[in-house]
C-alpha cells in the first residue's frame, strides 16, 4: 500500500509470501517471505531518492538437498523515471 504524506513524499509497504508445506509431500517443501517498507522523496517527476528496510527469507527442501537464504537491513537507492 502506498500513502502520500505530501505530493512528493510517499511511504510504501509490501509483503509477499509463499509456502509449500510438508503435508503435500515429505520430500518437498519451500517458503518465501519478503517484507519491504520504504519511503520515496521525489525532487521532480523524473528524479528522486528511496530508502527503507527489507527482510527476505527463502528456504527449500527437495529430497536430500536443502538451502536457506536470509537477508535483512536498510537500503538506499536513486529513482530515475523517463
PDB file of N, CA and C in Angstrom:
ATOM      1  N   UNK A   1       0.839  -1.171   0.000  1.00  0.00           N
ATOM      2  CA  UNK A   1       0.000   0.000   0.000  1.00  0.00           C
ATOM      3  C   UNK A   1       0.888   1.239   0.000  1.00  0.00           C
ATOM      4  N   UNK A   2       0.523   2.212  -0.770  1.00  0.00           N
ATOM      5  CA  UNK A   2       1.299   3.454  -0.876  1.00  0.00           C
ATOM      6  C   UNK A   2       0.477   4.595  -0.290  1.00  0.00           C
ATOM      7  N   UNK A   3       1.134   5.403   0.530  1.00  0.00           N
ATOM      8  CA  UNK A   3       0.495   6.555   1.151  1.00  0.00           C
ATOM      9  C   UNK A   3       1.355   7.783   0.872  1.00  0.00           C
ATOM     10  N   UNK A   4       0.764   8.827   0.310  1.00  0.00           N
ATOM     11  CA  UNK A   4       1.473  10.078   0.044  1.00  0.00           C
ATOM     12  C   UNK A   4       1.280  11.024   1.220  1.00  0.00           C
ATOM     13  N   UNK A   5       2.371  11.312   1.929  1.00  0.00           N
ATOM     14  CA  UNK A   5       2.343  12.239   3.057  1.00  0.00           C
ATOM     15  C   UNK A   5       2.072  13.641   2.528  1.00  0.00           C
ATOM     16  N   UNK A   6       2.802  14.037   1.507  1.00  0.00           N
ATOM     17  CA  UNK A   6       2.604  15.256   0.724  1.00  0.00           C
ATOM     18  C   UNK A   6       2.804  14.832  -0.729  1.00  0.00           C
ATOM     19  N   UNK A   7       2.496  15.660  -1.721  1.00  0.00           N
ATOM     20  CA  UNK A   7       2.553  15.214  -3.112  1.00  0.00           C
ATOM     21  C   UNK A   7       3.888  14.602  -3.578  1.00  0.00           C
ATOM     22  N   UNK A   8       5.016  14.984  -2.969  1.00  0.00           N
ATOM     23  CA  UNK A   8       6.288  14.444  -3.446  1.00  0.00           C
ATOM     24  C   UNK A   8       6.952  13.462  -2.486  1.00  0.00           C
ATOM     25  N   UNK A   9       6.281  13.059  -1.417  1.00  0.00           N
ATOM     26  CA  UNK A   9       6.825  12.079  -0.466  1.00  0.00           C
ATOM     27  C   UNK A   9       5.815  10.962  -0.258  1.00  0.00           C
ATOM     28  N   UNK A  10       6.261   9.724  -0.494  1.00  0.00           N
ATOM     29  CA  UNK A  10       5.372   8.579  -0.286  1.00  0.00           C
ATOM     30  C   UNK A  10       6.008   7.576   0.670  1.00  0.00           C
ATOM     31  N   UNK A  11       5.153   6.845   1.367  1.00  0.00           N
ATOM     32  CA  UNK A  11       5.560   5.741   2.235  1.00  0.00           C
ATOM     33  C   UNK A  11       4.852   4.502   1.709  1.00  0.00           C
ATOM     34  N   UNK A  12       5.616   3.425   1.510  1.00  0.00           N
ATOM     35  CA  UNK A  12       5.068   2.218   0.903  1.00  0.00           C
ATOM     36  C   UNK A  12       5.444   1.006   1.737  1.00  0.00           C
ATOM     37  N   UNK A  13       4.537   0.056   1.834  1.00  0.00           N
ATOM     38  CA  UNK A  13       4.796  -1.222   2.489  1.00  0.00           C
ATOM     39  C   UNK A  13       4.308  -2.359   1.618  1.00  0.00           C
ATOM     40  N   UNK A  14       5.126  -3.400   1.501  1.00  0.00           N
ATOM     41  CA  UNK A  14       4.766  -4.563   0.690  1.00  0.00           C
ATOM     42  C   UNK A  14       5.118  -5.838   1.455  1.00  0.00           C
ATOM     43  N   UNK A  15       4.267  -6.852   1.346  1.00  0.00           N
ATOM     44  CA  UNK A  15       4.520  -8.170   1.930  1.00  0.00           C
ATOM     45  C   UNK A  15       4.186  -9.214   0.879  1.00  0.00           C
ATOM     46  N   UNK A  16       5.127 -10.132   0.647  1.00  0.00           N
ATOM     47  CA  UNK A  16       4.905 -11.256  -0.265  1.00  0.00           C
ATOM     48  C   UNK A  16       5.274 -12.536   0.472  1.00  0.00           C
ATOM     49  N   UNK A  17       4.470 -13.582   0.289  1.00  0.00           N
ATOM     50  CA  UNK A  17       4.750 -14.844   0.966  1.00  0.00           C
ATOM     51  C   UNK A  17       4.233 -16.005   0.136  1.00  0.00           C
ATOM     52  N   UNK A  18       4.944 -17.132   0.253  1.00  0.00           N
ATOM     53  CA  UNK A  18       4.579 -18.350  -0.465  1.00  0.00           C
ATOM     54  C   UNK A  18       5.116 -19.524   0.327  1.00  0.00           C
ATOM     55  N   UNK A  19       4.327 -20.600   0.426  1.00  0.00           N
ATOM     56  CA  UNK A  19       4.785 -21.765   1.174  1.00  0.00           C
ATOM     57  C   UNK A  19       4.246 -23.046   0.547  1.00  0.00           C
ATOM     58  N   UNK A  20       5.123 -24.031   0.427  1.00  0.00           N
ATOM     59  CA  UNK A  20       4.720 -25.398   0.078  1.00  0.00           C
ATOM     60  C   UNK A  20       4.932 -26.210   1.357  1.00  0.00           C
ATOM     61  N   UNK A  21       3.871 -26.623   2.027  1.00  0.00           N
ATOM     62  CA  UNK A  21       4.008 -27.291   3.325  1.00  0.00           C
ATOM     63  C   UNK A  21       4.472 -28.749   3.205  1.00  0.00           C
ATOM     64  N   UNK A  22       4.973 -29.294   4.330  1.00  0.00           N
ATOM     65  CA  UNK A  22       5.400 -30.705   4.391  1.00  0.00           C
ATOM     66  C   UNK A  22       4.257 -31.659   4.078  1.00  0.00           C
ATOM     67  N   UNK A  23       3.033 -31.251   4.341  1.00  0.00           N
ATOM     68  CA  UNK A  23       1.884 -32.147   4.165  1.00  0.00           C
ATOM     69  C   UNK A  23       1.640 -32.505   2.699  1.00  0.00           C
ATOM     70  N   UNK A  24       2.154 -31.706   1.758  1.00  0.00           N
ATOM     71  CA  UNK A  24       1.992 -32.022   0.335  1.00  0.00           C
ATOM     72  C   UNK A  24       2.802 -33.262  -0.002  1.00  0.00           C
ATOM     73  N   UNK A  25       4.072 -33.285   0.401  1.00  0.00           N
ATOM     74  CA  UNK A  25       4.970 -34.416   0.193  1.00  0.00           C
ATOM     75  C   UNK A  25       6.139 -34.207   1.142  1.00  0.00           C
ATOM     76  N   UNK A  26       6.475 -35.209   1.951  1.00  0.00           N
ATOM     77  CA  UNK A  26       7.517 -35.027   2.963  1.00  0.00           C
ATOM     78  C   UNK A  26       8.908 -34.803   2.357  1.00  0.00           C
ATOM     79  N   UNK A  27       9.093 -35.086   1.073  1.00  0.00           N
ATOM     80  CA  UNK A  27      10.394 -34.873   0.427  1.00  0.00           C
ATOM     81  C   UNK A  27      10.535 -33.478  -0.171  1.00  0.00           C
ATOM     82  N   UNK A  28       9.454 -32.721  -0.208  1.00  0.00           N
ATOM     83  CA  UNK A  28       9.487 -31.393  -0.831  1.00  0.00           C
ATOM     84  C   UNK A  28       8.804 -30.368   0.068  1.00  0.00           C
ATOM     85  N   UNK A  29       9.470 -29.263   0.331  1.00  0.00           N
ATOM     86  CA  UNK A  29       8.819 -28.107   0.954  1.00  0.00           C
ATOM     87  C   UNK A  29       9.646 -26.872   0.642  1.00  0.00           C
ATOM     88  N   UNK A  30       9.009 -25.726   0.697  1.00  0.00           N
ATOM     89  CA  UNK A  30       9.683 -24.466   0.399  1.00  0.00           C
ATOM     90  C   UNK A  30       8.905 -23.316   1.018  1.00  0.00           C
ATOM     91  N   UNK A  31       9.618 -22.207   1.235  1.00  0.00           N
ATOM     92  CA  UNK A  31       8.949 -20.997   1.711  1.00  0.00           C
ATOM     93  C   UNK A  31       9.682 -19.766   1.185  1.00  0.00           C
ATOM     94  N   UNK A  32       8.932 -18.691   1.043  1.00  0.00           N
ATOM     95  CA  UNK A  32       9.453 -17.408   0.596  1.00  0.00           C
ATOM     96  C   UNK A  32       8.674 -16.325   1.326  1.00  0.00           C
ATOM     97  N   UNK A  33       9.365 -15.468   2.052  1.00  0.00           N
ATOM     98  CA  UNK A  33       8.732 -14.359   2.762  1.00  0.00           C
ATOM     99  C   UNK A  33       9.551 -13.104   2.490  1.00  0.00           C
ATOM    100  N   UNK A  34       8.895 -12.046   2.026  1.00  0.00           N
ATOM    101  CA  UNK A  34       9.570 -10.798   1.698  1.00  0.00           C
ATOM    102  C   UNK A  34       8.752  -9.640   2.265  1.00  0.00           C
ATOM    103  N   UNK A  35       9.367  -8.835   3.126  1.00  0.00           N
ATOM    104  CA  UNK A  35       8.723  -7.670   3.722  1.00  0.00           C
ATOM    105  C   UNK A  35       9.571  -6.458   3.360  1.00  0.00           C
ATOM    106  N   UNK A  36       8.947  -5.429   2.783  1.00  0.00           N
ATOM    107  CA  UNK A  36       9.660  -4.237   2.331  1.00  0.00           C
ATOM    108  C   UNK A  36       8.853  -3.000   2.733  1.00  0.00           C
ATOM    109  N   UNK A  37       9.490  -2.107   3.490  1.00  0.00           N
ATOM    110  CA  UNK A  37       8.880  -0.848   3.900  1.00  0.00           C
ATOM    111  C   UNK A  37       9.857   0.253   3.511  1.00  0.00           C
ATOM    112  N   UNK A  38       9.394   1.237   2.727  1.00  0.00           N
ATOM    113  CA  UNK A  38      10.310   2.271   2.259  1.00  0.00           C
ATOM    114  C   UNK A  38       9.588   3.588   2.026  1.00  0.00           C
ATOM    115  N   UNK A  39      10.397   4.645   1.969  1.00  0.00           N
ATOM    116  CA  UNK A  39       9.898   5.976   1.670  1.00  0.00           C
ATOM    117  C   UNK A  39      10.582   6.498   0.417  1.00  0.00           C
ATOM    118  N   UNK A  40       9.862   7.290  -0.359  1.00  0.00           N
ATOM    119  CA  UNK A  40      10.398   7.890  -1.576  1.00  0.00           C
ATOM    120  C   UNK A  40      10.208   9.394  -1.519  1.00  0.00           C
ATOM    121  N   UNK A  41      11.275  10.116  -1.839  1.00  0.00           N
ATOM    122  CA  UNK A  41      11.241  11.568  -1.937  1.00  0.00           C
ATOM    123  C   UNK A  41      11.505  11.926  -3.391  1.00  0.00           C
ATOM    124  N   UNK A  42      10.523  12.509  -4.068  1.00  0.00           N
ATOM    125  CA  UNK A  42      10.646  12.899  -5.469  1.00  0.00           C
ATOM    126  C   UNK A  42      11.004  14.376  -5.548  1.00  0.00           C
ATOM    127  N   UNK A  43      12.182  14.672  -6.118  1.00  0.00           N
ATOM    128  CA  UNK A  43      12.598  16.054  -6.315  1.00  0.00           C
ATOM    129  C   UNK A  43      11.870  16.669  -7.506  1.00  0.00           C
ATOM    130  N   UNK A  44      11.717  15.870  -8.569  1.00  0.00           N
ATOM    131  CA  UNK A  44      10.974  16.268  -9.767  1.00  0.00           C
ATOM    132  C   UNK A  44      10.160  15.050 -10.199  1.00  0.00           C
ATOM    133  N   UNK A  45       9.442  15.142 -11.322  1.00  0.00           N
ATOM    134  CA  UNK A  45       8.713  13.982 -11.844  1.00  0.00           C
ATOM    135  C   UNK A  45       9.654  12.882 -12.317  1.00  0.00           C
ATOM    136  N   UNK A  46      10.934  13.219 -12.552  1.00  0.00           N
ATOM    137  CA  UNK A  46      11.883  12.261 -13.108  1.00  0.00           C
ATOM    138  C   UNK A  46      13.009  11.854 -12.167  1.00  0.00           C
ATOM    139  N   UNK A  47      13.162  12.490 -11.021  1.00  0.00           N
ATOM    140  CA  UNK A  47      14.310  12.250 -10.150  1.00  0.00           C
ATOM    141  C   UNK A  47      13.890  12.208  -8.694  1.00  0.00           C
ATOM    142  N   UNK A  48      14.414  11.207  -7.969  1.00  0.00           N
ATOM    143  CA  UNK A  48      14.110  11.092  -6.554  1.00  0.00           C
ATOM    144  C   UNK A  48      15.077  10.168  -5.848  1.00  0.00           C
ATOM    145  N   UNK A  49      14.854   9.960  -4.558  1.00  0.00           N
ATOM    146  CA  UNK A  49      15.633   9.018  -3.755  1.00  0.00           C
ATOM    147  C   UNK A  49      14.666   8.147  -2.966  1.00  0.00           C
ATOM    148  N   UNK A  50      15.156   6.949  -2.629  1.00  0.00           N
ATOM    149  CA  UNK A  50      14.323   5.984  -1.913  1.00  0.00           C
ATOM    150  C   UNK A  50      15.180   5.334  -0.838  1.00  0.00           C
ATOM    151  N   UNK A  51      14.601   5.080   0.320  1.00  0.00           N
ATOM    152  CA  UNK A  51      15.291   4.386   1.391  1.00  0.00           C
ATOM    153  C   UNK A  51      14.303   3.608   2.220  1.00  0.00           C
ATOM    154  N   UNK A  52      14.757   2.458   2.733  1.00  0.00           N
ATOM    155  CA  UNK A  52      13.839   1.655   3.521  1.00  0.00           C
ATOM    156  C   UNK A  52      14.502   0.478   4.191  1.00  0.00           C
ATOM    157  N   UNK A  53      13.674  -0.445   4.641  1.00  0.00           N
ATOM    158  CA  UNK A  53      14.110  -1.670   5.315  1.00  0.00           C
ATOM    159  C   UNK A  53      13.475  -2.852   4.605  1.00  0.00           C
ATOM    160  N   UNK A  54      14.289  -3.875   4.344  1.00  0.00           N
ATOM    161  CA  UNK A  54      13.774  -5.068   3.667  1.00  0.00           C
ATOM    162  C   UNK A  54      14.255  -6.311   4.395  1.00  0.00           C
ATOM    163  N   UNK A  55      13.362  -7.285   4.516  1.00  0.00           N
ATOM    164  CA  UNK A  55      13.686  -8.575   5.108  1.00  0.00           C
ATOM    165  C   UNK A  55      13.175  -9.663   4.165  1.00  0.00           C
ATOM    166  N   UNK A  56      14.070 -10.573   3.798  1.00  0.00           N
ATOM    167  CA  UNK A  56      13.705 -11.659   2.879  1.00  0.00           C
ATOM    168  C   UNK A  56      14.224 -12.974   3.444  1.00  0.00           C
ATOM    169  N   UNK A  57      13.363 -13.993   3.481  1.00  0.00           N
ATOM    170  CA  UNK A  57      13.719 -15.322   3.975  1.00  0.00           C
ATOM    171  C   UNK A  57      13.230 -16.358   2.961  1.00  0.00           C
ATOM    172  N   UNK A  58      14.163 -17.146   2.430  1.00  0.00           N
ATOM    173  CA  UNK A  58      13.846 -18.151   1.423  1.00  0.00           C
ATOM    174  C   UNK A  58      14.460 -19.472   1.862  1.00  0.00           C
ATOM    175  N   UNK A  59      13.711 -20.558   1.732  1.00  0.00           N
ATOM    176  CA  UNK A  59      14.240 -21.876   2.069  1.00  0.00           C
ATOM    177  C   UNK A  59      13.563 -22.947   1.255  1.00  0.00           C
ATOM    178  N   UNK A  60      14.274 -24.081   1.079  1.00  0.00           N
ATOM    179  CA  UNK A  60      13.688 -25.182   0.323  1.00  0.00           C
ATOM    180  C   UNK A  60      14.276 -26.510   0.773  1.00  0.00           C
ATOM    181  N   UNK A  61      13.539 -27.572   0.538  1.00  0.00           N
ATOM    182  CA  UNK A  61      13.977 -28.953   0.720  1.00  0.00           C
ATOM    183  C   UNK A  61      13.454 -29.732  -0.470  1.00  0.00           C
ATOM    184  N   UNK A  62      14.346 -30.318  -1.243  1.00  0.00           N
ATOM    185  CA  UNK A  62      13.980 -31.159  -2.380  1.00  0.00           C
ATOM    186  C   UNK A  62      14.751 -32.454  -2.220  1.00  0.00           C
ATOM    187  N   UNK A  63      14.034 -33.494  -1.824  1.00  0.00           N
ATOM    188  CA  UNK A  63      14.633 -34.795  -1.491  1.00  0.00           C
ATOM    189  C   UNK A  63      15.734 -34.598  -0.459  1.00  0.00           C
ATOM    190  N   UNK A  64      17.000 -34.821  -0.796  1.00  0.00           N
ATOM    191  CA  UNK A  64      18.086 -34.697   0.183  1.00  0.00           C
ATOM    192  C   UNK A  64      18.806 -33.353   0.088  1.00  0.00           C
ATOM    193  N   UNK A  65      18.385 -32.464  -0.800  1.00  0.00           N
ATOM    194  CA  UNK A  65      19.033 -31.167  -0.991  1.00  0.00           C
ATOM    195  C   UNK A  65      18.217 -30.077  -0.305  1.00  0.00           C
ATOM    196  N   UNK A  66      18.889 -29.174   0.402  1.00  0.00           N
ATOM    197  CA  UNK A  66      18.175 -28.082   1.057  1.00  0.00           C
ATOM    198  C   UNK A  66      19.009 -26.814   0.997  1.00  0.00           C
ATOM    199  N   UNK A  67      18.348 -25.692   1.177  1.00  0.00           N
ATOM    200  CA  UNK A  67      19.037 -24.406   1.174  1.00  0.00           C
ATOM    201  C   UNK A  67      18.250 -23.377   1.948  1.00  0.00           C
ATOM    202  N   UNK A  68      18.949 -22.351   2.409  1.00  0.00           N
ATOM    203  CA  UNK A  68      18.338 -21.300   3.196  1.00  0.00           C
ATOM    204  C   UNK A  68      19.052 -19.991   2.887  1.00  0.00           C
ATOM    205  N   UNK A  69      18.300 -18.905   2.706  1.00  0.00           N
ATOM    206  CA  UNK A  69      18.857 -17.580   2.480  1.00  0.00           C
ATOM    207  C   UNK A  69      18.044 -16.583   3.286  1.00  0.00           C
ATOM    208  N   UNK A  70      18.732 -15.796   4.105  1.00  0.00           N
ATOM    209  CA  UNK A  70      18.076 -14.744   4.879  1.00  0.00           C
ATOM    210  C   UNK A  70      18.852 -13.446   4.670  1.00  0.00           C
ATOM    211  N   UNK A  71      18.129 -12.407   4.269  1.00  0.00           N
ATOM    212  CA  UNK A  71      18.709 -11.078   4.093  1.00  0.00           C
ATOM    213  C   UNK A  71      17.818 -10.083   4.826  1.00  0.00           C
ATOM    214  N   UNK A  72      18.427  -9.118   5.485  1.00  0.00           N
ATOM    215  CA  UNK A  72      17.638  -8.058   6.110  1.00  0.00           C
ATOM    216  C   UNK A  72      18.523  -6.862   6.385  1.00  0.00           C
ATOM    217  N   UNK A  73      17.932  -5.679   6.263  1.00  0.00           N
ATOM    218  CA  UNK A  73      18.683  -4.475   6.554  1.00  0.00           C
ATOM    219  C   UNK A  73      18.157  -3.258   5.821  1.00  0.00           C
ATOM    220  N   UNK A  74      18.835  -2.139   6.055  1.00  0.00           N
ATOM    221  CA  UNK A  74      18.477  -0.869   5.434  1.00  0.00           C
ATOM    222  C   UNK A  74      19.039  -0.788   4.022  1.00  0.00           C
ATOM    223  N   UNK A  75      18.373  -0.020   3.159  1.00  0.00           N
ATOM    224  CA  UNK A  75      18.890   0.231   1.816  1.00  0.00           C
ATOM    225  C   UNK A  75      18.513   1.633   1.369  1.00  0.00           C
ATOM    226  N   UNK A  76      19.309   2.141   0.427  1.00  0.00           N
ATOM    227  CA  UNK A  76      19.086   3.454  -0.165  1.00  0.00           C
ATOM    228  C   UNK A  76      19.274   3.324  -1.669  1.00  0.00           C
ATOM    229  N   UNK A  77      18.503   4.099  -2.458  1.00  0.00           N
ATOM    230  CA  UNK A  77      18.582   3.999  -3.925  1.00  0.00           C
ATOM    231  C   UNK A  77      18.179   5.326  -4.556  1.00  0.00           C
ATOM    232  N   UNK A  78      18.623   5.517  -5.778  1.00  0.00           N
ATOM    233  CA  UNK A  78      18.181   6.629  -6.576  1.00  0.00           C
ATOM    234  C   UNK A  78      16.999   6.218  -7.422  1.00  0.00           C
ATOM    235  N   UNK A  79      16.138   7.154  -7.758  1.00  0.00           N
ATOM    236  CA  UNK A  79      14.954   6.882  -8.594  1.00  0.00           C
ATOM    237  C   UNK A  79      15.041   7.758  -9.842  1.00  0.00           C
ATOM    238  N   UNK A  80      15.053   7.118 -10.991  1.00  0.00           N
ATOM    239  CA  UNK A  80      15.057   7.823 -12.280  1.00  0.00           C
ATOM    240  C   UNK A  80      13.867   7.356 -13.097  1.00  0.00           C
ATOM    241  N   UNK A  81      13.092   8.277 -13.616  1.00  0.00           N
ATOM    242  CA  UNK A  81      11.943   7.940 -14.464  1.00  0.00           C
ATOM    243  C   UNK A  81      12.096   8.683 -15.777  1.00  0.00           C
ATOM    244  N   UNK A  82      11.615   8.070 -16.849  1.00  0.00           N
ATOM    245  CA  UNK A  82      11.679   8.731 -18.163  1.00  0.00           C
ATOM    246  C   UNK A  82      10.324   8.806 -18.788  1.00  0.00           C
TER     247      UNK A  82
END
